[in-house]
Amino acid sequence: MTARQPAATSGLVVVDKPAGLTSHDVVGRFRRLAGTRRVGHAGTLDPMATGVLVLGVERATRLLGHLALRDKSYAATVRLGRATVTDDASGEPVGGSSAAGVTEEAVRAGLAALTGEIDQVPSAVSAVKVDGRRSYARVRAGEQVTLAPRRVTVSRLELRAARRPAPDLLDLDVEVDCSTGTYVRALARDLGAALGVGGHLTALRRTRVGPFDAGRARTLDELAALADPVTVPLDEAVGAAFPRRDVDAEGAAALRHGRPLPPVGLPGAYGVFGPDGHVLALVEERDGAARPVVVLRPADPPVRPVPASAPRPGPG
């Protein structure tokens, strides 16, 4: 990819993240190809993982903390018969026993037990903070870390295929629909523990985040070839990720100046669009009014007249 300096537009970008890059690496590369520093990401992916990573560009970076990306989908491969310190293929083996006797019936029962609302202990090498430091940093420093369980929802955990790469190992291809905060590698770990043989994740691909799925994702090379690499413009991004409310010119003027609107009973953050169809702001209803939390198109500042006595630029 070659660096360039286009005039960056505001919006979201659905990247198909390659393996081996951190989410921060992807942000850095996109900053160079889009020619702007104002890029952020929503929903971190591990370096091993591939698939859907949502970036915000320019004004859309202000959406990232409010995006309703609570539901996610993954395709993953779980290896039974071996546990690792990281619960995935990047870590050192820490035990396990032969999965030669594990049946498909037992696997399906184990997956069913991990479906629904569950209390999940995050992986010790996750980004969860412990006394101000990331858990993974403490583990890498040789510390023993025990994290508290968290309530998550696994709405679907489905076996798609099974095969034996070696007599004592069993690989499972699974599909997962889950809430944000769910660790798929922890599901692999817990399945292996429940079956008494150990387990870890060998492949992970995120196929959907909220309304954005893999069908909309583009590789970094594909994005670099576009005249405008921002593939989901600001208006479309807000319309896809938030409930919508339309207002007339009077309401638009009030909102662009940061004033509240009458409530309409919508829960959570939602997008307000003006009569021209462009998004104006995100608002939340509280204290009897719809109050702006992010103004995306503020009113233009007033033009101050030049005093008559002020010197005027000469020719040339």
Coordinates of C-alpha atoms in Angstrom, one line a residue:
M1 CA 0.0 0.0 0.0
T2 CA 1.2 3.5 -0.7
A3 CA 0.7 6.5 1.5
R4 CA -1.5 9.3 0.3
Q5 CA -3.2 12.4 1.7
P6 CA -6.8 12.6 0.6
A7 CA -9.3 14.9 2.3
A8 CA -10.7 12.4 4.8
T9 CA -14.5 12.3 5.1
S10 CA -16.3 11.4 8.3
G11 CA -17.8 8.0 8.7
L12 CA -17.2 4.4 9.7
V13 CA -15.0 1.8 8.0
V14 CA -15.6 -1.9 8.3
V15 CA -12.2 -3.5 8.0
D16 CA -11.5 -7.2 7.4
K17 CA -8.6 -7.4 9.9
P18 CA -5.8 -9.8 8.9
A19 CA -4.2 -12.2 11.4
G20 CA -1.0 -10.9 13.0
L21 CA -2.0 -7.3 13.5
T22 CA -3.4 -5.7 16.6
S23 CA -6.4 -3.5 16.4
H24 CA -4.0 -0.5 17.1
D25 CA -1.9 -1.6 14.1
V26 CA -4.9 -1.5 11.9
V27 CA -5.7 2.0 13.1
G28 CA -2.1 3.1 12.4
R29 CA -2.2 1.8 8.8
F30 CA -5.6 3.3 8.1
R31 CA -4.4 6.7 9.4
R32 CA -1.6 6.6 6.8
L33 CA -3.7 5.6 3.9
A34 CA -6.6 8.1 4.7
G35 CA -4.2 10.9 5.6
T36 CA -5.7 11.8 9.0
R37 CA -4.9 11.2 12.6
R38 CA -8.6 11.2 13.7
V39 CA -9.2 7.4 13.5
G40 CA -10.2 5.1 16.3
H41 CA -11.7 1.6 16.6
A42 CA -14.6 -0.1 18.4
G43 CA -14.3 -3.6 19.8
T44 CA -10.7 -4.9 20.0
L45 CA -9.7 -8.1 18.2
D46 CA -6.7 -10.2 19.3
P47 CA -3.7 -10.4 16.9
M48 CA -4.6 -14.0 16.1
A49 CA -8.2 -13.1 15.1
T50 CA -9.4 -11.9 11.7
G51 CA -12.6 -10.4 10.5
V52 CA -14.9 -7.4 11.2
L53 CA -13.2 -4.4 13.0
V54 CA -15.2 -1.1 12.9
L55 CA -13.2 2.1 12.7
G56 CA -14.4 5.6 13.1
V57 CA -12.9 8.5 11.0
E58 CA -13.0 12.2 11.7
R59 CA -16.3 13.3 13.3
A60 CA -17.4 9.6 13.5
T61 CA -14.7 9.0 16.1
R62 CA -17.1 10.7 18.5
L63 CA -19.6 7.9 17.8
L64 CA -17.3 5.1 19.0
G65 CA -18.1 5.4 22.7
H66 CA -21.9 5.3 22.0
L67 CA -22.1 2.6 19.2
A68 CA -24.7 0.0 20.0
L69 CA -22.4 -2.9 19.0
R70 CA -23.6 -5.2 21.8
D71 CA -24.1 -8.3 19.7
K72 CA -21.3 -10.1 17.9
S73 CA -20.9 -13.2 15.8
Y74 CA -17.8 -15.4 15.4
A75 CA -16.6 -18.5 13.5
A76 CA -14.0 -20.4 15.6
T77 CA -12.0 -23.6 15.8
V78 CA -11.7 -25.2 19.3
R79 CA -9.0 -27.8 19.8
L80 CA -9.7 -30.4 22.5
G81 CA -7.0 -32.4 24.2
R82 CA -4.6 -29.6 25.1
A83 CA -4.8 -26.4 27.2
T84 CA -2.6 -23.4 26.9
V85 CA -1.7 -20.5 29.2
T86 CA -3.4 -18.0 26.9
D87 CA -6.4 -20.2 26.0
D88 CA -5.4 -19.9 22.4
A89 CA -2.7 -21.2 20.0
S90 CA -0.3 -18.4 20.9
G91 CA 0.3 -19.7 24.4
E92 CA 2.5 -22.4 25.9
P93 CA 0.8 -25.8 26.6
V94 CA -0.2 -26.2 30.3
G95 CA -1.7 -29.6 30.3
G96 CA -4.6 -31.6 28.8
S97 CA -5.3 -35.2 28.1
S98 CA -6.2 -37.4 25.2
A99 CA -9.5 -36.4 23.5
A100 CA -9.7 -39.8 21.7
G101 CA -12.7 -40.8 23.8
V102 CA -14.7 -37.6 23.4
T103 CA -17.9 -38.2 21.5
E104 CA -20.0 -35.8 19.4
E105 CA -22.8 -36.3 21.9
A106 CA -20.6 -35.2 24.8
V107 CA -19.4 -32.2 22.7
R108 CA -23.0 -31.0 22.0
A109 CA -23.9 -31.4 25.6
G110 CA -20.9 -29.3 26.6
L111 CA -21.8 -26.6 24.1
A112 CA -25.4 -26.5 25.3
A113 CA -24.2 -26.0 28.9
L114 CA -22.2 -22.9 27.7
T115 CA -25.3 -21.4 26.0
G116 CA -27.6 -18.8 27.4
E117 CA -26.7 -16.4 30.3
I118 CA -23.5 -17.7 31.9
D119 CA -21.0 -16.4 34.4
Q120 CA -17.7 -16.4 32.5
V121 CA -14.2 -15.9 33.9
P122 CA -12.2 -13.9 31.3
S123 CA -9.0 -15.3 30.0
A124 CA -6.1 -14.3 32.3
V125 CA -4.4 -12.7 29.3
S126 CA -7.3 -10.5 28.5
A127 CA -7.3 -6.7 28.5
V128 CA -9.3 -6.6 31.8
K129 CA -7.7 -4.2 34.2
V130 CA -6.5 -5.4 37.7
D131 CA -5.6 -2.5 40.0
G132 CA -4.9 -0.3 37.0
R133 CA -2.9 -2.7 35.0
R134 CA -4.0 -4.9 32.1
S135 CA -4.3 -8.6 33.1
Y136 CA -2.2 -9.7 30.2
A137 CA 0.7 -7.5 31.3
R138 CA 0.6 -9.0 34.8
V139 CA 0.6 -12.5 33.4
R140 CA 3.6 -11.7 31.1
A141 CA 5.4 -10.3 34.2
G142 CA 5.0 -13.7 35.8
E143 CA 2.2 -12.9 38.2
Q144 CA -0.7 -15.2 39.0
V145 CA -4.0 -13.5 38.0
T146 CA -7.5 -14.6 39.0
L147 CA -10.3 -12.6 37.4
A148 CA -13.8 -12.4 38.7
P149 CA -16.6 -13.9 36.6
R150 CA -18.8 -11.8 34.5
R151 CA -22.3 -12.3 33.3
V152 CA -22.5 -12.7 29.5
T153 CA -25.0 -14.0 27.0
V154 CA -24.2 -16.7 24.5
S155 CA -27.3 -16.8 22.3
R156 CA -25.9 -19.4 19.9
L157 CA -23.0 -21.9 20.2
E158 CA -23.4 -24.3 17.3
L159 CA -21.1 -27.2 16.2
R160 CA -20.5 -27.0 12.4
A161 CA -17.9 -29.7 11.9
A162 CA -15.5 -32.0 13.8
R163 CA -12.2 -33.7 12.8
R164 CA -9.2 -35.3 14.3
P165 CA -5.8 -33.8 13.3
A166 CA -4.2 -36.4 15.6
P167 CA -5.5 -39.5 17.5
D168 CA -5.5 -37.6 20.8
L169 CA -6.8 -34.3 19.5
L170 CA -10.3 -33.2 18.4
D171 CA -10.9 -30.0 16.4
L172 CA -14.4 -28.4 16.5
D173 CA -15.6 -25.7 14.1
V174 CA -18.2 -23.7 15.9
E175 CA -20.3 -20.6 15.3
V176 CA -21.0 -18.2 18.1
D177 CA -23.5 -15.4 18.6
C178 CA -22.8 -13.5 21.9
S179 CA -23.0 -10.3 23.8
T180 CA -20.1 -7.9 24.0
G181 CA -17.6 -8.9 26.7
T182 CA -17.8 -12.6 25.9
Y183 CA -14.4 -14.3 25.4
V184 CA -14.6 -17.0 22.8
R185 CA -11.3 -18.5 23.9
A186 CA -12.7 -18.7 27.4
L187 CA -15.6 -20.8 25.9
A188 CA -12.9 -23.1 24.4
R189 CA -11.1 -23.3 27.7
D190 CA -14.3 -24.1 29.6
L191 CA -15.5 -26.7 27.1
G192 CA -12.2 -28.5 27.4
A193 CA -12.3 -28.3 31.2
A194 CA -15.9 -29.6 31.3
L195 CA -15.0 -32.6 29.1
G196 CA -11.9 -33.3 31.2
V197 CA -9.4 -33.0 28.4
G198 CA -8.4 -29.3 28.2
G199 CA -9.1 -27.0 25.3
H200 CA -8.0 -23.9 23.5
L201 CA -8.8 -21.8 20.5
T202 CA -6.8 -22.3 17.2
A203 CA -8.7 -19.9 14.9
L204 CA -11.1 -17.0 15.4
R205 CA -12.9 -14.9 12.8
R206 CA -15.4 -12.2 13.8
T207 CA -18.2 -12.2 11.2
R208 CA -20.5 -9.5 12.6
V209 CA -20.5 -6.6 15.0
G210 CA -23.9 -5.1 15.6
P211 CA -25.4 -4.2 12.1
F212 CA -22.0 -4.5 10.3
D213 CA -21.2 -8.0 8.9
A214 CA -18.3 -9.5 6.9
G215 CA -20.1 -8.8 3.7
R216 CA -19.4 -5.1 4.2
A217 CA -15.8 -5.6 5.3
R218 CA -12.8 -4.7 3.1
T219 CA -9.2 -5.6 3.5
L220 CA -6.6 -2.8 4.0
D221 CA -5.3 -3.3 0.5
E222 CA -8.9 -3.0 -0.9
L223 CA -9.4 0.2 1.1
A224 CA -6.1 1.6 -0.1
A225 CA -7.3 1.3 -3.7
L226 CA -10.5 3.3 -3.2
A227 CA -10.7 7.0 -3.9
D228 CA -12.4 7.4 -0.6
P229 CA -11.6 4.7 1.9
V230 CA -14.4 5.7 4.3
T231 CA -17.0 3.1 3.2
V232 CA -19.9 4.0 5.5
P233 CA -20.5 7.8 5.4
L234 CA -21.6 9.5 8.6
D235 CA -25.3 9.7 7.8
E236 CA -25.5 6.0 6.9
A237 CA -23.4 5.0 9.9
V238 CA -25.7 6.7 12.4
G239 CA -28.8 5.4 10.6
A240 CA -27.4 1.8 10.7
A241 CA -26.2 1.8 14.3
F242 CA -28.8 3.9 16.2
P243 CA -32.5 4.5 16.2
R244 CA -33.5 7.4 14.1
R245 CA -35.6 10.6 14.8
D246 CA -36.3 13.2 12.2
V247 CA -36.9 16.9 13.1
D248 CA -38.0 20.0 11.2
A249 CA -36.0 23.1 10.6
E250 CA -36.8 24.6 14.0
G251 CA -35.8 21.5 15.8
A252 CA -32.6 21.2 13.7
A253 CA -31.6 24.8 14.5
A254 CA -32.1 24.2 18.3
L255 CA -30.0 21.1 18.2
R256 CA -27.2 22.6 16.2
H257 CA -26.9 25.2 18.9
G258 CA -26.8 22.5 21.6
R259 CA -30.3 23.1 22.9
P260 CA -32.5 20.1 24.0
L261 CA -35.6 18.9 22.1
P262 CA -38.9 17.6 23.5
P263 CA -38.7 13.9 24.4
V264 CA -40.3 11.2 22.2
G265 CA -39.8 8.2 24.5
L266 CA -36.9 6.5 22.7
P267 CA -34.5 4.6 25.0
G268 CA -30.7 5.1 24.9
A269 CA -28.8 7.2 22.4
Y270 CA -30.4 7.8 19.1
G271 CA -29.6 9.9 16.0
V272 CA -31.5 13.1 15.1
F273 CA -31.7 14.0 11.4
G274 CA -32.6 17.3 9.9
P275 CA -35.0 18.0 7.1
D276 CA -32.2 17.7 4.5
G277 CA -31.6 14.1 5.6
H278 CA -28.2 14.8 7.3
V279 CA -27.5 13.6 10.8
L280 CA -27.2 16.5 13.4
A281 CA -26.5 14.8 16.7
L282 CA -26.8 11.9 19.0
V283 CA -29.2 12.6 21.9
E284 CA -30.3 10.8 25.0
E285 CA -33.6 11.5 26.9
R286 CA -33.1 12.5 30.5
D287 CA -34.7 15.0 32.9
G288 CA -37.7 15.5 30.7
A289 CA -35.8 16.4 27.5
A290 CA -33.8 15.0 24.6
R291 CA -30.4 16.3 25.3
P292 CA -27.5 16.2 22.8
V293 CA -24.5 14.0 23.8
V294 CA -22.6 14.4 20.6
V295 CA -23.3 17.3 18.2
L296 CA -22.1 16.2 14.8
R297 CA -23.1 19.2 12.8
P298 CA -22.9 22.3 15.0
A299 CA -24.2 25.7 13.8
D300 CA -21.7 27.8 11.8
P301 CA -20.0 30.5 13.9
P302 CA -21.4 34.0 13.2
V303 CA -19.4 36.1 10.8
R304 CA -18.1 39.2 12.4
P305 CA -18.1 42.3 10.3
V306 CA -14.8 44.0 9.6
P307 CA -14.7 47.5 11.1
A308 CA -14.6 50.3 8.6
S309 CA -11.3 51.6 10.0
A310 CA -9.6 48.3 9.7
P311 CA -6.8 48.1 7.1
R312 CA -7.8 46.1 4.0
P313 CA -5.3 43.9 2.1
G314 CA -3.8 45.6 -0.9
P315 CA -3.5 44.1 -4.4
G316 CA -1.1 41.2 -4.8

